[in-house]
mmCIF file of C-alpha atoms and ligand atoms in Angstrom:
data_model
loop_
_atom_site.group_PDB
_atom_site.id
_atom_site.type_symbol
_atom_site.label_atom_id
_atom_site.label_comp_id
_atom_site.label_asym_id
_atom_site.label_seq_id
_atom_site.Cartn_x
_atom_site.Cartn_y
_atom_site.Cartn_z
ATOM 1 C CA MET A 326 81.765 96.245 80.623
ATOM 2 C CA THR A 327 83.082 99.240 82.532
ATOM 3 C CA VAL A 328 84.696 101.949 80.467
ATOM 4 C CA ARG A 329 87.689 103.382 82.230
ATOM 5 C CA ARG A 330 88.777 106.755 80.899
ATOM 6 C CA LYS A 331 92.491 106.595 80.327
ATOM 7 C CA LEU A 332 94.848 108.704 82.442
ATOM 8 C CA ILE A 333 98.148 109.983 81.094
ATOM 9 C CA ALA A 334 100.310 111.422 83.882
ATOM 10 C CA GLY A 335 103.667 113.139 83.476
ATOM 11 C CA ASN A 336 106.143 112.760 86.322
ATOM 12 C CA TRP A 337 108.647 115.561 85.827
ATOM 13 C CA LYS A 338 110.788 114.381 88.765
ATOM 14 C CA MET A 339 113.513 117.002 89.492
ATOM 15 C CA ASN A 340 113.397 118.537 86.049
ATOM 16 C CA ALA A 341 111.959 122.049 85.698
ATOM 17 C CA SER A 342 112.666 125.743 85.425
ATOM 18 C CA PHE A 343 110.367 128.699 84.864
ATOM 19 C CA ALA A 344 111.568 128.969 81.265
ATOM 20 C CA SER A 345 111.408 125.244 80.381
ATOM 21 C CA ASN A 346 107.995 124.834 82.077
ATOM 22 C CA GLU A 347 106.568 127.662 80.034
ATOM 23 C CA GLU A 348 107.857 126.275 76.762
ATOM 24 C CA LEU A 349 106.693 122.733 77.578
ATOM 25 C CA LEU A 350 103.222 123.715 78.781
ATOM 26 C CA LYS A 351 102.532 126.148 75.974
ATOM 27 C CA GLY A 352 103.250 123.421 73.447
ATOM 28 C CA LEU A 353 101.330 120.840 75.461
ATOM 29 C CA SER A 354 98.229 123.035 75.969
ATOM 30 C CA ALA A 355 98.085 124.019 72.312
ATOM 31 C CA GLY A 356 98.493 120.401 71.138
ATOM 32 C CA PHE A 357 95.948 119.189 73.709
ATOM 33 C CA GLN A 358 93.370 121.728 72.521
ATOM 34 C CA GLN A 359 93.912 120.633 68.935
ATOM 35 C CA LEU A 360 93.435 116.966 69.869
ATOM 36 C CA CYS A 361 90.242 117.883 71.787
ATOM 37 C CA THR A 362 88.889 119.625 68.710
ATOM 38 C CA GLU A 363 89.783 116.724 66.400
ATOM 39 C CA ALA A 364 88.772 113.821 68.652
ATOM 40 C CA GLY A 365 86.042 115.408 70.754
ATOM 41 C CA LYS A 366 86.353 116.090 74.463
ATOM 42 C CA GLU A 367 84.578 112.887 75.433
ATOM 43 C CA SER A 368 87.204 110.636 73.861
ATOM 44 C CA MET A 369 90.180 112.443 75.420
ATOM 45 C CA PRO A 370 92.104 110.835 78.274
ATOM 46 C CA ASP A 371 92.548 112.664 81.547
ATOM 47 C CA VAL A 372 95.947 114.380 81.509
ATOM 48 C CA LEU A 373 98.048 115.309 84.492
ATOM 49 C CA VAL A 374 101.503 116.847 84.986
ATOM 50 C CA CYS A 375 103.444 116.554 88.236
ATOM 51 C CA PRO A 376 106.110 119.271 88.500
ATOM 52 C CA PRO A 377 108.354 119.964 91.502
ATOM 53 C CA ALA A 378 106.511 121.887 94.244
ATOM 54 C CA PRO A 379 108.205 125.306 93.829
ATOM 55 C CA TYR A 380 106.518 125.615 90.421
ATOM 56 C CA TRP A 381 102.938 124.768 91.414
ATOM 57 C CA ALA A 382 101.722 128.368 91.467
ATOM 58 C CA ALA A 383 103.272 129.235 88.109
ATOM 59 C CA VAL A 384 102.100 125.971 86.542
ATOM 60 C CA ASN A 385 98.525 126.585 87.752
ATOM 61 C CA ILE A 386 98.575 129.845 85.846
ATOM 62 C CA LEU A 387 100.087 128.264 82.741
ATOM 63 C CA LEU A 388 97.474 125.471 82.755
ATOM 64 C CA GLU A 389 94.449 127.673 83.417
ATOM 65 C CA GLY A 390 91.545 126.694 81.144
ATOM 66 C CA SER A 391 93.648 124.029 79.354
ATOM 67 C CA GLY A 392 91.827 120.993 80.729
ATOM 68 C CA ILE A 393 95.180 119.597 81.913
ATOM 69 C CA GLU A 394 95.538 119.030 85.637
ATOM 70 C CA GLN A 395 98.456 119.344 87.988
ATOM 71 C CA GLY A 396 99.505 116.803 90.622
ATOM 72 C CA ALA A 397 102.262 116.338 93.203
ATOM 73 C CA GLN A 398 105.173 113.880 93.376
ATOM 74 C CA ASP A 399 104.779 112.929 97.045
ATOM 75 C CA VAL A 400 103.182 114.179 100.276
ATOM 76 C CA SER A 401 103.823 113.806 103.989
ATOM 77 C CA GLU A 402 101.898 111.256 106.041
ATOM 78 C CA HIS A 403 101.556 113.978 108.717
ATOM 79 C CA ALA A 404 98.948 116.727 108.663
ATOM 80 C CA LYS A 405 101.256 119.525 109.916
ATOM 81 C CA GLY A 406 104.047 120.250 112.358
ATOM 82 C CA ALA A 407 107.809 119.927 112.825
ATOM 83 C CA TYR A 408 108.678 117.920 109.712
ATOM 84 C CA THR A 409 111.436 119.831 107.969
ATOM 85 C CA GLY A 410 111.336 119.619 104.194
ATOM 86 C CA GLU A 411 107.927 117.940 104.016
ATOM 87 C CA LEU A 412 104.734 119.059 102.250
ATOM 88 C CA SER A 413 101.242 118.421 103.629
ATOM 89 C CA VAL A 414 97.959 117.393 102.027
ATOM 90 C CA SER A 415 96.429 120.782 102.946
ATOM 91 C CA MET A 416 99.280 122.544 101.098
ATOM 92 C CA LEU A 417 98.501 120.515 97.991
ATOM 93 C CA GLN A 418 94.847 121.412 98.387
ATOM 94 C CA GLU A 419 95.638 125.113 98.600
ATOM 95 C CA PHE A 420 97.143 124.803 95.139
ATOM 96 C CA LYS A 421 94.043 122.842 93.939
ATOM 97 C CA LEU A 422 96.097 119.678 93.415
ATOM 98 C CA LYS A 423 93.892 116.575 93.529
ATOM 99 C CA HIS A 424 96.405 113.872 92.537
ATOM 100 C CA VAL A 425 99.632 112.768 94.144
ATOM 101 C CA ILE A 426 102.179 110.139 93.191
ATOM 102 C CA LEU A 427 102.999 107.915 96.200
ATOM 103 C CA GLY A 428 105.556 105.183 96.766
ATOM 104 C CA HIS A 429 107.545 105.910 93.628
ATOM 105 C CA SER A 430 110.522 103.530 93.477
ATOM 106 C CA GLU A 431 112.920 106.499 93.582
ATOM 107 C CA ARG A 432 111.330 107.678 96.847
ATOM 108 C CA ARG A 433 111.374 104.129 98.229
ATOM 109 C CA ARG A 434 115.054 103.824 97.262
ATOM 110 C CA ASP A 435 116.408 107.307 98.036
ATOM 111 C CA GLN A 436 114.206 108.330 100.968
ATOM 112 C CA PHE A 437 113.939 104.795 102.365
ATOM 113 C CA GLN A 438 110.166 104.836 102.158
ATOM 114 C CA THR A 439 108.677 101.568 103.411
ATOM 115 C CA ASP A 440 105.442 99.799 102.512
ATOM 116 C CA ARG A 441 104.044 100.872 105.897
ATOM 117 C CA LEU A 442 104.895 104.559 105.261
ATOM 118 C CA VAL A 443 103.313 104.403 101.811
ATOM 119 C CA SER A 444 100.123 102.949 103.336
ATOM 120 C CA LEU A 445 99.906 105.871 105.807
ATOM 121 C CA LYS A 446 100.276 108.371 102.965
ATOM 122 C CA VAL A 447 97.689 106.573 100.825
ATOM 123 C CA ALA A 448 95.179 106.535 103.679
ATOM 124 C CA GLN A 449 95.660 110.222 104.375
ATOM 125 C CA VAL A 450 95.312 111.236 100.746
ATOM 126 C CA VAL A 451 92.152 109.176 100.235
ATOM 127 C CA GLN A 452 90.647 110.498 103.432
ATOM 128 C CA ALA A 453 91.213 114.029 102.155
ATOM 129 C CA GLY A 454 89.225 113.195 99.022
ATOM 130 C CA MET A 455 92.296 113.253 96.794
ATOM 131 C CA THR A 456 93.548 110.556 94.430
ATOM 132 C CA PRO A 457 96.841 108.746 95.064
ATOM 133 C CA LEU A 458 98.805 107.246 92.180
ATOM 134 C CA VAL A 459 100.294 104.334 94.064
ATOM 135 C CA CYS A 460 103.487 102.998 92.470
ATOM 136 C CA VAL A 461 104.530 99.367 92.679
ATOM 137 C CA GLY A 462 107.099 97.342 90.775
ATOM 138 C CA GLU A 463 109.769 94.689 90.929
ATOM 139 C CA THR A 464 113.536 94.902 90.307
ATOM 140 C CA GLN A 465 115.271 93.024 87.517
ATOM 141 C CA ALA A 466 116.668 90.513 90.027
ATOM 142 C CA GLU A 467 113.225 89.906 91.532
ATOM 143 C CA ARG A 468 111.748 89.293 88.069
ATOM 144 C CA GLU A 469 114.538 86.868 87.199
ATOM 145 C CA GLN A 470 113.900 84.959 90.431
ATOM 146 C CA GLY A 471 110.222 84.627 89.565
ATOM 147 C CA LEU A 472 109.210 86.943 92.421
ATOM 148 C CA THR A 473 107.262 89.515 90.421
ATOM 149 C CA GLN A 474 103.785 88.525 91.657
ATOM 150 C CA ALA A 475 104.948 88.158 95.270
ATOM 151 C CA ILE A 476 106.493 91.641 95.270
ATOM 152 C CA ILE A 477 103.480 93.212 93.574
ATOM 153 C CA LYS A 478 101.091 91.469 95.960
ATOM 154 C CA ARG A 479 103.003 92.664 99.007
ATOM 155 C CA GLN A 480 103.259 96.260 97.767
ATOM 156 C CA VAL A 481 99.646 96.584 96.539
ATOM 157 C CA LEU A 482 97.966 94.965 99.539
ATOM 158 C CA SER A 483 100.164 96.848 101.980
ATOM 159 C CA ALA A 484 99.607 100.229 100.294
ATOM 160 C CA LEU A 485 95.830 99.709 100.466
ATOM 161 C CA SER A 486 95.785 98.101 103.885
ATOM 162 C CA LEU A 487 94.554 101.149 105.831
ATOM 163 C CA LEU A 488 91.732 102.018 103.430
ATOM 164 C CA PRO A 489 88.108 101.298 104.305
ATOM 165 C CA VAL A 490 86.366 98.290 102.718
ATOM 166 C CA ASP A 491 84.999 99.163 99.275
ATOM 167 C CA PHE A 492 87.332 102.120 98.774
ATOM 168 C CA ASP A 493 87.269 104.005 95.489
ATOM 169 C CA GLY A 494 89.316 106.726 93.802
ATOM 170 C CA VAL A 495 92.759 105.088 93.874
ATOM 171 C CA VAL A 496 95.044 104.739 90.881
ATOM 172 C CA VAL A 497 97.749 102.051 90.856
ATOM 173 C CA ALA A 498 100.843 102.476 88.668
ATOM 174 C CA TYR A 499 102.798 99.367 87.751
ATOM 175 C CA GLU A 500 106.363 100.557 87.250
ATOM 176 C CA PRO A 501 108.881 97.746 86.856
ATOM 177 C CA ILE A 502 112.060 99.219 88.333
ATOM 178 C CA TRP A 503 114.210 97.756 85.552
ATOM 179 C CA ALA A 504 112.206 99.741 82.993
ATOM 180 C CA ILE A 505 112.337 103.175 84.667
ATOM 181 C CA GLY A 506 114.582 105.595 82.818
ATOM 182 C CA THR A 507 116.453 102.709 81.178
ATOM 183 C CA GLY A 508 114.844 102.640 77.746
ATOM 184 C CA LEU A 509 113.776 99.021 78.519
ATOM 185 C CA THR A 510 110.010 98.593 78.437
ATOM 186 C CA ALA A 511 107.826 95.708 79.498
ATOM 187 C CA THR A 512 106.233 94.167 76.434
ATOM 188 C CA PRO A 513 102.479 94.791 76.198
ATOM 189 C CA GLU A 514 101.932 91.141 77.193
ATOM 190 C CA MET A 515 104.211 91.408 80.218
ATOM 191 C CA ALA A 516 102.437 94.603 81.304
ATOM 192 C CA GLN A 517 98.986 93.053 80.830
ATOM 193 C CA GLU A 518 99.950 89.995 82.836
ATOM 194 C CA VAL A 519 100.898 92.108 85.858
ATOM 195 C CA HIS A 520 98.013 94.551 85.386
ATOM 196 C CA GLY A 521 95.532 91.653 85.281
ATOM 197 C CA TYR A 522 97.123 90.319 88.458
ATOM 198 C CA ILE A 523 96.811 93.736 90.150
ATOM 199 C CA ARG A 524 93.117 93.924 89.101
ATOM 200 C CA GLY A 525 92.603 90.604 90.882
ATOM 201 C CA LEU A 526 94.279 91.967 94.025
ATOM 202 C CA LEU A 527 92.072 95.053 93.932
ATOM 203 C CA GLU A 528 89.015 92.814 93.635
ATOM 204 C CA GLN A 529 89.955 91.273 96.980
ATOM 205 C CA ARG A 530 89.668 94.676 98.623
ATOM 206 C CA THR A 531 86.888 96.581 96.858
ATOM 207 C CA THR A 532 83.836 96.054 94.701
ATOM 208 C CA HIS A 533 84.969 99.085 92.690
ATOM 209 C CA ALA A 534 88.053 97.260 91.325
ATOM 210 C CA HIS A 535 86.665 97.161 87.793
ATOM 211 C CA ALA A 536 86.478 100.972 87.767
ATOM 212 C CA LEU A 537 89.945 101.690 89.156
ATOM 213 C CA ARG A 538 92.697 102.691 86.765
ATOM 214 C CA ILE A 539 95.987 100.814 86.561
ATOM 215 C CA LEU A 540 98.738 102.759 84.784
ATOM 216 C CA TYR A 541 101.910 101.417 83.232
ATOM 217 C CA GLY A 542 105.174 103.311 83.809
ATOM 218 C CA GLY A 543 108.731 102.635 82.688
ATOM 219 C CA SER A 544 110.131 104.065 79.466
ATOM 220 C CA MET A 545 106.685 104.547 77.915
ATOM 221 C CA ASN A 546 107.214 106.685 74.831
ATOM 222 C CA ALA A 547 105.691 107.851 71.543
ATOM 223 C CA GLN A 548 106.651 104.588 69.871
ATOM 224 C CA ASN A 549 105.467 101.984 72.348
ATOM 225 C CA ALA A 550 102.467 103.790 73.933
ATOM 226 C CA LYS A 551 99.807 102.559 71.557
ATOM 227 C CA ALA A 552 100.607 98.859 71.957
ATOM 228 C CA LEU A 553 100.783 99.166 75.755
ATOM 229 C CA LEU A 554 97.606 101.210 75.997
ATOM 230 C CA SER A 555 95.698 98.723 73.877
ATOM 231 C CA GLN A 556 95.973 96.042 76.562
ATOM 232 C CA PRO A 557 92.656 95.523 78.392
ATOM 233 C CA ASP A 558 93.958 96.359 81.869
ATOM 234 C CA VAL A 559 96.422 99.129 80.921
ATOM 235 C CA ASP A 560 94.372 102.215 81.703
ATOM 236 C CA GLY A 561 97.010 104.851 81.078
ATOM 237 C CA GLY A 562 100.638 105.735 81.649
ATOM 238 C CA LEU A 563 102.921 107.333 84.218
ATOM 239 C CA ILE A 564 105.575 108.923 82.104
ATOM 240 C CA GLY A 565 108.974 110.323 83.106
ATOM 241 C CA SER A 566 111.459 111.192 80.352
ATOM 242 C CA ALA A 567 108.910 111.424 77.529
ATOM 243 C CA ALA A 568 106.782 113.848 79.591
ATOM 244 C CA LEU A 569 109.530 116.458 79.292
ATOM 245 C CA SER A 570 108.938 116.950 75.587
ATOM 246 C CA SER A 571 105.581 118.371 74.550
ATOM 247 C CA SER A 572 105.617 116.510 71.229
ATOM 248 C CA ASP A 573 106.477 113.129 72.820
ATOM 249 C CA PHE A 574 103.921 113.589 75.583
ATOM 250 C CA LEU A 575 101.292 114.635 73.051
ATOM 251 C CA SER A 576 101.976 111.506 70.976
ATOM 252 C CA ILE A 577 101.295 109.399 74.063
ATOM 253 C CA ILE A 578 98.099 111.359 74.755
ATOM 254 C CA ALA A 579 97.068 110.844 71.128
ATOM 255 C CA ALA A 580 97.695 107.090 71.498
ATOM 256 C CA ALA A 581 95.304 107.105 74.473
ATOM 257 C CA VAL A 582 92.656 109.023 72.525
ATOM 258 C CA ALA A 583 92.542 106.421 69.808
ATOM 259 C CA ARG A 584 91.834 103.747 72.407
ATOM 260 C CA ASN A 585 88.981 105.523 74.113
ATOM 261 C CA PRO A 586 85.650 104.145 72.934
HETATM 262 P P1 PGA B 144 110.467 106.925 82.704
HETATM 263 O O1 PGA B 144 109.965 107.189 84.188
HETATM 264 O O2 PGA B 144 109.268 107.127 81.790
HETATM 265 O O3 PGA B 144 111.548 107.927 82.444
HETATM 266 O O4 PGA B 144 110.961 105.513 82.642
HETATM 267 C C1 PGA B 144 108.730 106.724 84.636
HETATM 268 C C2 PGA B 144 108.570 107.016 86.120
HETATM 269 O O5 PGA B 144 109.553 106.887 86.859
HETATM 270 O O6 PGA B 144 107.457 107.368 86.575
#
């Protein structure tokens, strides 16, 4: 059986300031070091924070030597040029960022990002040797109409459609839209059902499917993390609100440690 190291990623969204970042990351780094000492480095999950771009330089300094990595919240599908307000893959690379969230439901909703656009971004990020965290998820209405699998299938297969056969190094995040920032969470069984379905979709596209990580996102917190992370196909979390508190985020990291073999 493949052992997938868990990944706990914090999506800070548009929440940050120099002062609050410093407080959050000092607490997080100290707590993370303590967990490493107690649990042993080998059983720790990978940990990532994704702050807004203006803070990347400062966050790199704050995270130096901590073992915690920094990622981005989106990236342009273009390499460079006249694209006002956009950020390129090479800019992320200059800041040593290796991970980027793509197709988050807030970007799909507010910036009108389509499945096709997400697939272009995914292809570009993978080609650059970076890891996309590809977000998919259904709305409440879609779930009630029994459309969850159809929506997930469309989003997953489309996002991966431009990748070469047998691709590797992609993370998928299942984020039911009705659970994001609402305090409503999928039950561990609901999450596992969709994660298992996503694993099957990945198997259609790559022989590395068993090694790819599928994260759950949507009101994951200190209380529900352990039960969600104990599901066989839940390989980590993409965390919004609870990633803004070092103690809450550390509790989720600790829940992932316990589950690492
Ligand atoms: P939430 O956000 O944890 O606040 O629900 C998750 C996300 O949008 O990635």
